[in-house]
Short mmCIF file of C-alpha atoms in Angstrom, two decimals:
data_model
loop_
_atom_site.label_atom_id
_atom_site.label_comp_id
_atom_site.label_asym_id
_atom_site.label_seq_id
_atom_site.Cartn_x
_atom_site.Cartn_y
_atom_site.Cartn_z
CA MET A 1376 -6.90 -5.74 1.02
CA HIS A 1377 -6.17 -3.73 4.16
CA ARG A 1378 -2.74 -3.30 5.63
CA SER A 1379 -1.80 -5.96 8.12
CA LYS A 1380 0.47 -5.32 11.09
CA ARG A 1381 1.46 -8.95 11.37
CA PHE A 1382 4.62 -10.44 9.96
CA VAL A 1383 3.94 -11.96 6.52
CA SER A 1384 5.71 -15.26 5.93
CA ALA A 1385 6.81 -16.31 2.48
CA ALA A 1386 4.54 -19.34 2.46
CA ALA A 1387 1.41 -17.66 3.80
CA ALA A 1388 1.64 -14.59 1.60
CA LEU A 1389 2.42 -16.52 -1.56
CA ALA A 1390 -0.38 -19.00 -0.91
CA ALA A 1391 -2.86 -16.19 -0.37
CA VAL A 1392 -1.88 -14.48 -3.60
CA LEU A 1393 -2.00 -17.64 -5.68
CA THR A 1394 -5.34 -18.84 -4.32
CA ALA A 1395 -7.13 -15.51 -4.07
CA ALA A 1396 -5.96 -13.57 -7.12
CA CYS A 1397 -8.75 -11.33 -8.34
CA THR A 1398 -9.28 -9.09 -11.33
CA ALA A 1399 -11.45 -6.02 -11.68
CA THR A 1400 -14.05 -8.25 -13.34
CA GLY A 1401 -14.14 -10.79 -10.52
CA SER A 1402 -12.29 -13.80 -9.19
CA THR A 1403 -10.54 -16.09 -11.62
CA THR A 1404 -8.68 -19.35 -11.38
CA PRO A 1405 -5.01 -19.71 -12.34
CA THR A 1406 -5.91 -21.86 -15.35
CA ASP A 1407 -7.86 -19.09 -17.06
CA ASN A 1408 -5.85 -16.07 -15.95
CA TYR A 1409 -2.18 -17.07 -16.24
CA ALA A 1410 0.00 -17.79 -19.24
CA THR A 1411 1.98 -20.85 -20.19
CA GLY A 1412 4.87 -21.32 -22.60
CA PRO A 1413 8.11 -19.28 -22.88
CA TRP A 1414 8.23 -16.28 -20.57
CA ALA A 1415 10.15 -13.22 -21.77
CA LEU A 1416 11.07 -12.26 -18.19
CA ASP A 1417 12.76 -15.63 -17.76
CA GLN A 1418 15.28 -14.63 -20.44
CA VAL A 1419 16.65 -11.79 -18.27
CA THR A 1420 20.21 -12.36 -17.05
CA GLY A 1421 20.36 -13.25 -13.36
CA ALA A 1422 22.14 -11.06 -10.79
CA PRO A 1423 25.51 -12.14 -9.36
CA ALA A 1424 24.24 -13.44 -6.02
CA SER A 1425 26.20 -15.46 -3.48
CA SER A 1426 25.50 -19.12 -2.75
CA LEU A 1427 24.41 -17.96 0.72
CA LEU A 1428 21.63 -15.82 -0.76
CA HIS A 1429 20.57 -18.53 -3.19
CA ALA A 1430 20.39 -21.14 -0.43
CA SER A 1431 18.41 -18.79 1.83
CA VAL A 1432 15.87 -17.86 -0.85
CA ASP A 1433 15.40 -21.56 -1.63
CA ALA A 1434 15.05 -22.63 2.03
CA PRO A 1435 11.82 -24.44 3.05
CA PRO A 1436 8.94 -24.00 2.59
CA ALA A 1437 10.01 -22.89 -0.91
CA LYS A 1438 9.85 -25.58 -3.56
CA GLY A 1439 12.32 -25.56 -6.43
CA GLN A 1440 15.14 -23.18 -7.22
CA ALA A 1441 14.57 -19.47 -7.70
CA LYS A 1442 16.41 -17.38 -10.27
CA ILE A 1443 17.58 -14.14 -8.64
CA LEU A 1444 17.09 -11.45 -11.29
CA GLY A 1445 18.06 -8.45 -9.17
CA LEU A 1446 19.29 -7.40 -5.74
CA VAL A 1447 19.22 -4.12 -3.86
CA GLU A 1448 21.20 -3.53 -0.69
CA VAL A 1449 19.57 -0.90 1.52
CA ALA A 1450 19.17 -0.23 5.25
CA GLY A 1451 20.96 -3.43 6.29
CA VAL A 1452 18.98 -5.81 4.08
CA ASN A 1453 19.04 -7.36 0.64
CA ILE A 1454 15.86 -7.11 -1.39
CA ALA A 1455 15.91 -10.00 -3.86
CA LEU A 1456 13.67 -9.98 -6.94
CA THR A 1457 13.32 -13.54 -8.21
CA LEU A 1458 11.51 -15.92 -10.53
CA ARG A 1459 10.40 -19.32 -9.32
CA GLY A 1460 8.38 -21.50 -11.65
CA ASN A 1461 5.58 -19.31 -12.98
CA SER A 1462 5.81 -16.59 -10.32
CA CYS A 1463 7.58 -13.31 -9.62
CA GLU A 1464 8.73 -13.20 -5.99
CA ALA A 1465 10.41 -10.68 -3.68
CA TYR A 1466 12.34 -11.53 -0.52
CA ILE A 1467 13.93 -9.56 2.33
CA LEU A 1468 17.18 -10.93 3.77
CA SER A 1469 19.55 -9.41 6.30
CA THR A 1470 22.95 -8.41 4.92
CA SER A 1471 24.52 -9.81 8.12
CA LEU A 1472 23.70 -13.44 7.32
CA ALA A 1473 26.68 -15.67 8.12
CA GLU A 1474 25.13 -18.93 7.00
CA PRO A 1475 22.10 -19.99 4.92
CA MET A 1476 18.69 -19.60 6.50
CA THR A 1477 16.99 -22.86 7.43
CA THR A 1478 13.54 -21.33 6.96
CA GLY A 1479 12.76 -19.10 3.99
CA PRO A 1480 12.95 -15.31 4.44
CA THR A 1481 10.03 -12.88 4.47
CA GLY A 1482 8.57 -12.62 0.99
CA PHE A 1483 5.58 -12.82 -1.31
CA GLY A 1484 4.84 -13.45 -4.96
CA ALA A 1485 2.45 -12.99 -7.86
CA GLN A 1486 1.74 -15.39 -10.71
CA ARG A 1487 2.74 -14.58 -14.27
CA PRO A 1488 -0.08 -12.70 -16.01
CA ALA A 1489 -1.68 -13.62 -19.30
CA ARG A 1490 -4.62 -11.33 -19.98
CA GLY A 1491 -7.17 -9.13 -18.28
CA THR A 1492 -6.54 -6.53 -15.61
CA PRO A 1493 -4.33 -6.26 -12.53
CA SER A 1494 -5.33 -8.06 -9.36
CA SER A 1495 -7.50 -6.13 -6.94
CA ASP A 1496 -5.57 -4.44 -4.14
CA GLU A 1497 -5.49 -1.09 -2.32
CA HIS A 1498 -2.11 -0.38 -3.96
CA GLN A 1499 -3.18 -1.46 -7.45
CA SER A 1500 -2.37 1.89 -9.07
CA TYR A 1501 1.36 1.48 -8.38
CA PRO A 1502 2.49 -1.25 -10.81
CA GLY A 1503 0.66 0.37 -13.71
CA THR A 1504 2.75 3.52 -13.35
CA VAL A 1505 5.94 1.45 -13.81
CA LEU A 1506 5.08 -1.68 -15.82
CA SER A 1507 3.74 -1.66 -19.37
CA GLY A 1508 0.95 -4.03 -20.32
CA THR A 1509 -0.86 -6.60 -18.21
CA TYR A 1510 0.47 -7.38 -14.74
CA THR A 1511 -0.43 -9.18 -11.56
CA GLN A 1512 0.28 -7.88 -8.08
CA ALA A 1513 1.11 -8.91 -4.54
CA SER A 1514 1.77 -6.83 -1.45
CA GLY A 1515 2.38 -7.15 2.27
CA THR A 1516 4.11 -5.86 5.38
CA THR A 1517 7.76 -6.66 6.02
CA SER A 1518 8.12 -5.70 9.67
CA PRO A 1519 10.61 -5.05 11.20
CA TYR A 1520 12.34 -3.79 8.06
CA PHE A 1521 9.99 -1.52 6.10
CA ASP A 1522 6.37 -0.37 6.26
CA TYR A 1523 5.00 -2.06 3.16
CA LEU A 1524 6.04 -3.66 -0.13
CA SER A 1525 4.09 -3.93 -3.39
CA LEU A 1526 5.17 -6.15 -6.29
CA GLY A 1527 4.09 -6.05 -9.92
CA CYS A 1528 4.73 -8.92 -12.32
CA SER A 1529 4.44 -8.65 -16.11
CA GLU A 1530 5.59 -10.59 -19.16
CA LYS A 1531 8.82 -8.61 -19.59
CA SER A 1532 9.57 -6.92 -16.26
CA MET A 1533 8.84 -6.91 -12.55
CA SER A 1534 8.88 -4.09 -10.04
CA VAL A 1535 8.84 -3.66 -6.29
CA LYS A 1536 7.87 -0.55 -4.35
CA VAL A 1537 9.34 -0.41 -0.83
CA GLU A 1538 7.59 2.01 1.54
CA GLY A 1539 9.19 3.42 4.67
CA VAL A 1540 12.87 3.42 3.67
CA PRO A 1541 14.96 5.68 5.97
CA SER A 1542 15.68 8.95 4.19
CA ASP A 1543 19.44 8.63 4.73
CA ALA A 1544 19.67 5.00 3.52
CA GLN A 1545 21.77 4.47 0.39
CA ALA A 1546 20.53 1.89 -2.09
CA VAL A 1547 22.95 -0.20 -4.18
CA ALA A 1548 21.55 -2.03 -7.22
CA ILE A 1549 23.10 -5.38 -8.24
CA GLY A 1550 22.35 -7.06 -11.58
CA ASP A 1551 22.53 -5.98 -15.21
CA SER A 1552 18.85 -5.06 -15.47
CA THR A 1553 18.30 -3.81 -11.90
CA ARG A 1554 17.22 -0.17 -11.66
CA VAL A 1555 16.44 1.69 -8.44
CA TRP A 1556 15.27 5.21 -7.62
CA ARG A 1557 13.77 7.12 -4.68
CA GLN A 1558 10.41 8.83 -4.29
CA GLY A 1559 10.61 10.44 -0.86
CA ARG A 1560 10.70 7.56 1.66
CA ASP A 1561 9.70 5.05 -1.01
CA LEU A 1562 12.18 3.01 -3.02
CA LEU A 1563 11.25 1.70 -6.47
CA VAL A 1564 13.12 -1.27 -7.93
CA THR A 1565 12.73 -2.82 -11.38
CA VAL A 1566 14.29 -5.74 -13.23
CA GLY A 1567 13.68 -6.99 -16.73
CA GLN A 1568 13.50 -5.78 -20.29
CA PRO A 1569 13.35 -1.99 -20.87
CA GLU A 1570 10.38 -2.29 -23.25
CA GLY A 1571 8.36 -3.74 -20.36
CA LEU A 1572 8.78 -0.54 -18.34
CA ARG A 1573 7.18 2.85 -18.62
CA PRO A 1574 9.63 5.76 -19.11
CA ARG A 1575 10.76 7.30 -15.84
#
């Protein structure tokens, strides 16, 4: 997948990921690539998020309520790492919101993995350096906020890599399992169980 300069909407990006997920061995359908039953990541304690953030993340076209696992405040935005149904999702919301959004914020998601290899993407090496075990992946632009985001979703943890963060921007992690660190102008965020993460 090549970088796109266009704004990626939550609905379009999520639909593309869910309908075109690929593995290194070829395309698969959700029924034979994704797990069912209890999900270890779903047992992670949610982050203390305001009703404003919850309502905005759940705004149409989203269906159902998301569980916000972690938040990071950086460069005037909140990056929300969430679970919704059988998907890991990441959203970008302005910290200056005064009322809930009527249309869902910029975001994208990846289905829960079950077996096989990560989905095919130009950034596919990233999640494997952070997440242990099998994972799926989604990525996209988030103009006008950052250059690019990549998300990895596993059974026990999820991670987001934010590219193009201003060098002087301070990042504040919110949530019991939320961890954040810098790599130059990139910001790495994880939520979930420690055993689902590679040592940093």
